[in-house]
Short mmCIF file of N, CA and C in Angstrom, two decimals:
data_model
loop_
_atom_site.label_atom_id
_atom_site.label_comp_id
_atom_site.label_asym_id
_atom_site.label_seq_id
_atom_site.Cartn_x
_atom_site.Cartn_y
_atom_site.Cartn_z
N MET W 782 0.84 -1.18 0.00
CA MET W 782 0.00 0.00 0.00
C MET W 782 0.89 1.24 0.00
N PHE W 783 0.29 2.37 -0.12
CA PHE W 783 1.00 3.64 -0.22
C PHE W 783 1.25 4.24 1.17
N LYS W 784 2.37 4.95 1.32
CA LYS W 784 2.69 5.64 2.57
C LYS W 784 3.30 7.00 2.24
N VAL W 785 3.12 7.95 3.16
CA VAL W 785 3.79 9.23 3.05
C VAL W 785 5.29 8.97 3.01
N GLU W 786 6.00 9.69 2.18
CA GLU W 786 7.44 9.56 1.93
C GLU W 786 7.77 8.51 0.87
N ASP W 787 6.80 7.66 0.46
CA ASP W 787 7.03 6.78 -0.69
C ASP W 787 7.13 7.66 -1.93
N LYS W 788 7.63 7.09 -3.01
CA LYS W 788 7.64 7.82 -4.28
C LYS W 788 6.21 8.01 -4.77
N MET W 789 5.96 9.15 -5.40
CA MET W 789 4.65 9.42 -5.99
C MET W 789 4.38 8.38 -7.08
N PRO W 790 3.12 7.98 -7.24
CA PRO W 790 2.80 7.09 -8.36
C PRO W 790 3.20 7.73 -9.68
N THR W 791 3.70 6.90 -10.59
CA THR W 791 4.15 7.43 -11.89
C THR W 791 3.51 6.73 -13.08
N SER W 792 2.88 5.59 -12.85
CA SER W 792 2.27 4.87 -13.97
C SER W 792 0.75 4.96 -13.85
N ASN W 793 0.06 4.55 -14.90
CA ASN W 793 -1.40 4.63 -14.92
C ASN W 793 -2.07 3.50 -14.15
N ARG W 794 -1.28 2.54 -13.67
CA ARG W 794 -1.84 1.42 -12.91
C ARG W 794 -0.85 1.03 -11.83
N GLU W 795 -1.28 1.14 -10.55
CA GLU W 795 -0.42 0.75 -9.43
C GLU W 795 -1.28 0.17 -8.32
N ASN W 796 -0.83 -0.96 -7.77
CA ASN W 796 -1.52 -1.62 -6.65
C ASN W 796 -3.02 -1.78 -6.89
N ASP W 797 -3.41 -2.27 -8.03
CA ASP W 797 -4.82 -2.50 -8.40
C ASP W 797 -5.64 -1.22 -8.54
N PHE W 798 -4.99 -0.08 -8.64
CA PHE W 798 -5.68 1.19 -8.85
C PHE W 798 -5.39 1.71 -10.24
N GLU W 799 -6.38 2.37 -10.82
CA GLU W 799 -6.13 3.17 -12.01
C GLU W 799 -5.70 4.54 -11.51
N ILE W 800 -4.59 5.04 -12.00
CA ILE W 800 -4.06 6.32 -11.54
C ILE W 800 -4.29 7.37 -12.62
N ILE W 801 -4.90 8.47 -12.22
CA ILE W 801 -5.13 9.60 -13.12
C ILE W 801 -4.38 10.80 -12.54
N PHE W 802 -3.63 11.49 -13.38
CA PHE W 802 -2.81 12.62 -12.95
C PHE W 802 -3.52 13.92 -13.30
N GLU W 803 -3.41 14.88 -12.39
CA GLU W 803 -4.03 16.19 -12.61
C GLU W 803 -3.06 17.29 -12.21
N ASN W 804 -2.85 18.23 -13.12
CA ASN W 804 -1.98 19.37 -12.83
C ASN W 804 -2.76 20.40 -12.02
N ILE W 805 -2.14 20.88 -10.96
CA ILE W 805 -2.77 21.83 -10.04
C ILE W 805 -1.98 23.13 -10.06
N SER W 806 -2.68 24.24 -10.00
CA SER W 806 -2.06 25.56 -9.89
C SER W 806 -2.75 26.29 -8.74
N GLU W 807 -1.98 26.70 -7.72
CA GLU W 807 -2.51 27.42 -6.57
C GLU W 807 -1.66 28.65 -6.31
N TRP W 808 -2.27 29.65 -5.73
CA TRP W 808 -1.54 30.87 -5.38
C TRP W 808 -1.31 30.88 -3.87
N ASP W 809 -0.06 31.12 -3.47
CA ASP W 809 0.32 31.19 -2.06
C ASP W 809 1.13 32.46 -1.84
N GLN W 810 0.54 33.41 -1.15
CA GLN W 810 1.20 34.67 -0.84
C GLN W 810 1.78 35.34 -2.08
N GLY W 811 0.96 35.38 -3.14
CA GLY W 811 1.36 36.06 -4.36
C GLY W 811 2.22 35.25 -5.32
N THR W 812 2.53 34.02 -4.95
CA THR W 812 3.35 33.16 -5.79
C THR W 812 2.53 31.97 -6.28
N GLU W 813 2.62 31.71 -7.58
CA GLU W 813 1.89 30.56 -8.13
C GLU W 813 2.69 29.29 -7.87
N GLU W 814 2.00 28.29 -7.32
CA GLU W 814 2.61 26.98 -7.09
C GLU W 814 1.94 25.98 -8.03
N ARG W 815 2.76 25.23 -8.75
CA ARG W 815 2.25 24.22 -9.67
C ARG W 815 2.81 22.86 -9.27
N TYR W 816 1.94 21.87 -9.29
CA TYR W 816 2.34 20.51 -8.97
C TYR W 816 1.32 19.56 -9.57
N THR W 817 1.64 18.29 -9.57
CA THR W 817 0.76 17.27 -10.12
C THR W 817 0.32 16.33 -9.01
N VAL W 818 -1.00 16.13 -8.89
CA VAL W 818 -1.52 15.16 -7.95
C VAL W 818 -1.83 13.87 -8.71
N ALA W 819 -1.87 12.77 -7.97
CA ALA W 819 -2.24 11.48 -8.54
C ALA W 819 -3.51 11.02 -7.83
N LYS W 820 -4.52 10.67 -8.60
CA LYS W 820 -5.80 10.21 -8.05
C LYS W 820 -5.92 8.72 -8.32
N ALA W 821 -6.21 7.95 -7.28
CA ALA W 821 -6.31 6.49 -7.40
C ALA W 821 -7.77 6.07 -7.42
N PHE W 822 -8.16 5.41 -8.51
CA PHE W 822 -9.54 4.98 -8.71
C PHE W 822 -9.64 3.46 -8.76
N LYS W 823 -10.77 2.95 -8.32
CA LYS W 823 -11.20 1.57 -8.60
C LYS W 823 -12.58 1.72 -9.23
N GLY W 824 -12.67 1.32 -10.49
CA GLY W 824 -13.91 1.58 -11.22
C GLY W 824 -14.05 3.09 -11.40
N ASN W 825 -15.25 3.60 -11.13
CA ASN W 825 -15.49 5.04 -11.24
C ASN W 825 -15.35 5.77 -9.92
N THR W 826 -14.87 5.08 -8.89
CA THR W 826 -14.80 5.66 -7.55
C THR W 826 -13.37 6.05 -7.19
N GLU W 827 -13.20 7.32 -6.82
CA GLU W 827 -11.89 7.77 -6.36
C GLU W 827 -11.70 7.34 -4.91
N HIS W 828 -10.62 6.64 -4.64
CA HIS W 828 -10.33 6.15 -3.29
C HIS W 828 -9.28 7.00 -2.58
N LEU W 829 -8.26 7.43 -3.32
CA LEU W 829 -7.12 8.12 -2.72
C LEU W 829 -6.66 9.26 -3.62
N LEU W 830 -6.07 10.29 -3.00
CA LEU W 830 -5.44 11.36 -3.74
C LEU W 830 -4.06 11.59 -3.11
N PHE W 831 -3.04 11.69 -3.94
CA PHE W 831 -1.67 11.87 -3.48
C PHE W 831 -1.16 13.24 -3.91
N LYS W 832 -0.67 14.01 -2.94
CA LYS W 832 -0.07 15.30 -3.22
C LYS W 832 1.42 15.18 -2.94
N PRO W 833 2.26 15.71 -3.81
CA PRO W 833 3.70 15.58 -3.58
C PRO W 833 4.16 16.42 -2.38
N LYS W 834 5.29 16.00 -1.82
CA LYS W 834 5.89 16.70 -0.69
C LYS W 834 6.66 17.92 -1.20
N PHE W 835 6.53 19.03 -0.48
CA PHE W 835 7.27 20.23 -0.84
C PHE W 835 8.64 20.16 -0.18
N ASP W 836 9.68 20.34 -0.99
CA ASP W 836 11.06 20.32 -0.50
C ASP W 836 11.46 21.76 -0.18
N ASP W 837 11.55 22.08 1.13
CA ASP W 837 11.85 23.44 1.56
C ASP W 837 13.25 23.90 1.14
N ARG W 838 14.18 22.97 1.04
CA ARG W 838 15.55 23.34 0.65
C ARG W 838 15.63 23.75 -0.81
N GLN W 839 14.98 22.96 -1.66
CA GLN W 839 15.02 23.25 -3.10
C GLN W 839 13.88 24.16 -3.55
N MET W 840 12.95 24.41 -2.63
CA MET W 840 11.79 25.27 -2.91
C MET W 840 10.97 24.80 -4.10
N LYS W 841 10.75 23.48 -4.14
CA LYS W 841 9.89 22.91 -5.17
C LYS W 841 9.32 21.59 -4.67
N TYR W 842 8.33 21.09 -5.37
CA TYR W 842 7.72 19.82 -5.00
C TYR W 842 8.63 18.67 -5.42
N SER W 843 8.71 17.66 -4.56
CA SER W 843 9.57 16.51 -4.81
C SER W 843 8.77 15.39 -5.49
N ASN W 844 9.42 14.26 -5.69
CA ASN W 844 8.75 13.09 -6.27
C ASN W 844 8.27 12.14 -5.18
N LYS W 845 8.22 12.62 -3.93
CA LYS W 845 7.74 11.80 -2.82
C LYS W 845 6.34 12.23 -2.40
N ILE W 846 5.57 11.28 -1.86
CA ILE W 846 4.24 11.58 -1.36
C ILE W 846 4.36 12.42 -0.09
N GLY W 847 3.67 13.56 -0.08
CA GLY W 847 3.66 14.41 1.10
C GLY W 847 2.34 14.36 1.85
N LEU W 848 1.26 14.05 1.14
CA LEU W 848 -0.08 14.03 1.73
C LEU W 848 -0.93 13.01 0.99
N ILE W 849 -1.65 12.21 1.75
CA ILE W 849 -2.60 11.26 1.16
C ILE W 849 -3.98 11.63 1.69
N THR W 850 -4.90 11.93 0.78
CA THR W 850 -6.29 12.18 1.14
C THR W 850 -7.07 10.91 0.84
N ILE W 851 -7.82 10.44 1.83
CA ILE W 851 -8.54 9.17 1.71
C ILE W 851 -10.03 9.47 1.58
N TYR W 852 -10.66 8.89 0.56
CA TYR W 852 -12.08 9.10 0.30
C TYR W 852 -12.92 7.86 0.57
N SER W 853 -12.29 6.76 0.92
CA SER W 853 -13.01 5.49 1.10
C SER W 853 -12.87 5.01 2.54
N ASP W 854 -13.96 4.44 3.05
CA ASP W 854 -13.91 3.89 4.42
C ASP W 854 -13.25 2.51 4.45
N LYS W 855 -12.72 2.06 3.34
CA LYS W 855 -12.05 0.76 3.29
C LYS W 855 -10.63 0.81 3.86
N TYR W 856 -10.11 2.01 4.08
CA TYR W 856 -8.72 2.14 4.51
C TYR W 856 -8.65 2.70 5.93
N ARG W 857 -7.77 2.08 6.73
CA ARG W 857 -7.59 2.49 8.12
C ARG W 857 -6.11 2.46 8.46
N THR W 858 -5.76 3.21 9.49
CA THR W 858 -4.38 3.17 9.99
C THR W 858 -4.16 1.86 10.73
N LYS W 859 -2.92 1.60 11.11
CA LYS W 859 -2.64 0.41 11.92
C LYS W 859 -3.40 0.43 13.23
N GLY W 860 -3.74 1.63 13.70
CA GLY W 860 -4.49 1.77 14.95
C GLY W 860 -6.00 1.73 14.75
N GLY W 861 -6.46 1.47 13.52
CA GLY W 861 -7.89 1.34 13.26
C GLY W 861 -8.61 2.65 12.98
N ILE W 862 -7.88 3.73 12.76
CA ILE W 862 -8.50 5.03 12.50
C ILE W 862 -8.77 5.17 11.01
N GLY W 863 -9.98 5.60 10.68
CA GLY W 863 -10.37 5.76 9.29
C GLY W 863 -11.33 6.92 9.11
N ILE W 864 -11.99 6.94 7.98
CA ILE W 864 -12.87 8.05 7.61
C ILE W 864 -13.96 8.32 8.65
N ASN W 865 -14.58 7.33 9.20
CA ASN W 865 -15.69 7.55 10.14
C ASN W 865 -15.24 7.63 11.59
N SER W 866 -13.95 7.68 11.83
CA SER W 866 -13.44 7.82 13.19
C SER W 866 -13.61 9.27 13.65
N THR W 867 -13.75 9.43 14.96
CA THR W 867 -13.88 10.78 15.53
C THR W 867 -12.50 11.29 15.95
N ILE W 868 -12.44 12.57 16.24
CA ILE W 868 -11.20 13.15 16.77
C ILE W 868 -10.86 12.46 18.10
N GLN W 869 -11.89 12.19 18.90
CA GLN W 869 -11.66 11.50 20.18
C GLN W 869 -11.07 10.11 19.95
N ASP W 870 -11.55 9.38 18.95
CA ASP W 870 -10.97 8.07 18.61
C ASP W 870 -9.49 8.23 18.31
N PHE W 871 -9.16 9.27 17.54
CA PHE W 871 -7.78 9.51 17.15
C PHE W 871 -6.91 9.79 18.38
N PHE W 872 -7.38 10.69 19.26
CA PHE W 872 -6.61 11.04 20.46
C PHE W 872 -6.48 9.86 21.42
N THR W 873 -7.50 9.02 21.49
CA THR W 873 -7.45 7.84 22.36
C THR W 873 -6.38 6.87 21.88
N LYS W 874 -6.29 6.70 20.58
CA LYS W 874 -5.34 5.75 20.01
C LYS W 874 -3.93 6.32 19.92
N TYR W 875 -3.82 7.58 19.57
CA TYR W 875 -2.52 8.21 19.36
C TYR W 875 -2.32 9.32 20.39
N LYS W 876 -1.45 9.09 21.34
CA LYS W 876 -1.26 10.03 22.46
C LYS W 876 -0.46 11.26 22.07
N LYS W 877 0.54 11.10 21.21
CA LYS W 877 1.39 12.22 20.82
C LYS W 877 0.93 12.72 19.46
N VAL W 878 0.06 13.72 19.49
CA VAL W 878 -0.54 14.22 18.25
C VAL W 878 -0.25 15.71 18.12
N GLU W 879 0.12 16.10 16.91
CA GLU W 879 0.30 17.51 16.60
C GLU W 879 -0.85 17.93 15.69
N ILE W 880 -1.50 19.02 16.05
CA ILE W 880 -2.60 19.54 15.24
C ILE W 880 -2.13 20.84 14.60
N THR W 881 -2.27 20.91 13.28
CA THR W 881 -1.96 22.15 12.58
C THR W 881 -3.15 22.52 11.71
N TRP W 882 -3.22 23.77 11.35
CA TRP W 882 -4.28 24.24 10.48
C TRP W 882 -3.65 24.81 9.23
N SER W 883 -4.14 24.39 8.09
CA SER W 883 -3.63 24.88 6.81
C SER W 883 -4.50 26.04 6.36
N TYR W 884 -3.91 27.23 6.31
CA TYR W 884 -4.68 28.38 5.84
C TYR W 884 -4.95 28.29 4.34
N LEU W 885 -4.16 27.48 3.61
CA LEU W 885 -4.39 27.32 2.17
C LEU W 885 -5.63 26.50 1.89
N SER W 886 -5.75 25.34 2.57
CA SER W 886 -6.87 24.46 2.30
C SER W 886 -8.03 24.65 3.29
N GLY W 887 -7.74 25.30 4.44
CA GLY W 887 -8.78 25.45 5.45
C GLY W 887 -9.01 24.17 6.25
N ASP W 888 -8.05 23.24 6.21
CA ASP W 888 -8.19 21.95 6.90
C ASP W 888 -7.34 21.91 8.16
N PHE W 889 -7.84 21.18 9.16
CA PHE W 889 -7.02 20.83 10.30
C PHE W 889 -6.30 19.54 9.96
N ILE W 890 -5.04 19.43 10.34
CA ILE W 890 -4.25 18.25 10.02
C ILE W 890 -3.75 17.65 11.32
N LEU W 891 -4.04 16.36 11.52
CA LEU W 891 -3.60 15.63 12.70
C LEU W 891 -2.42 14.78 12.30
N GLN W 892 -1.31 14.92 13.03
CA GLN W 892 -0.12 14.14 12.72
C GLN W 892 0.39 13.46 13.97
#
């Protein structure tokens, strides 16, 4: 299966998924950022989305997975946390958690 820090998918078929690539353009503090996401489908259903990791040293996106967005309840962490889990479930299972807020996406991120 896929993990953060693995290489980004590069072919149209990986691990029983059809992979579709989409070029993204976003503005961050007056600077345009461009990168390619990989969307993993089974049939017509999108299960996963992979965003590349931003390399702060080189100031560009790398070829490694930086973020995985999960759209299916079929996937869970080793601790059993998945789409329908609550924040309390997450805190109960994972004691050392860092919460950040992304002003770009408007999402809270639990790590």
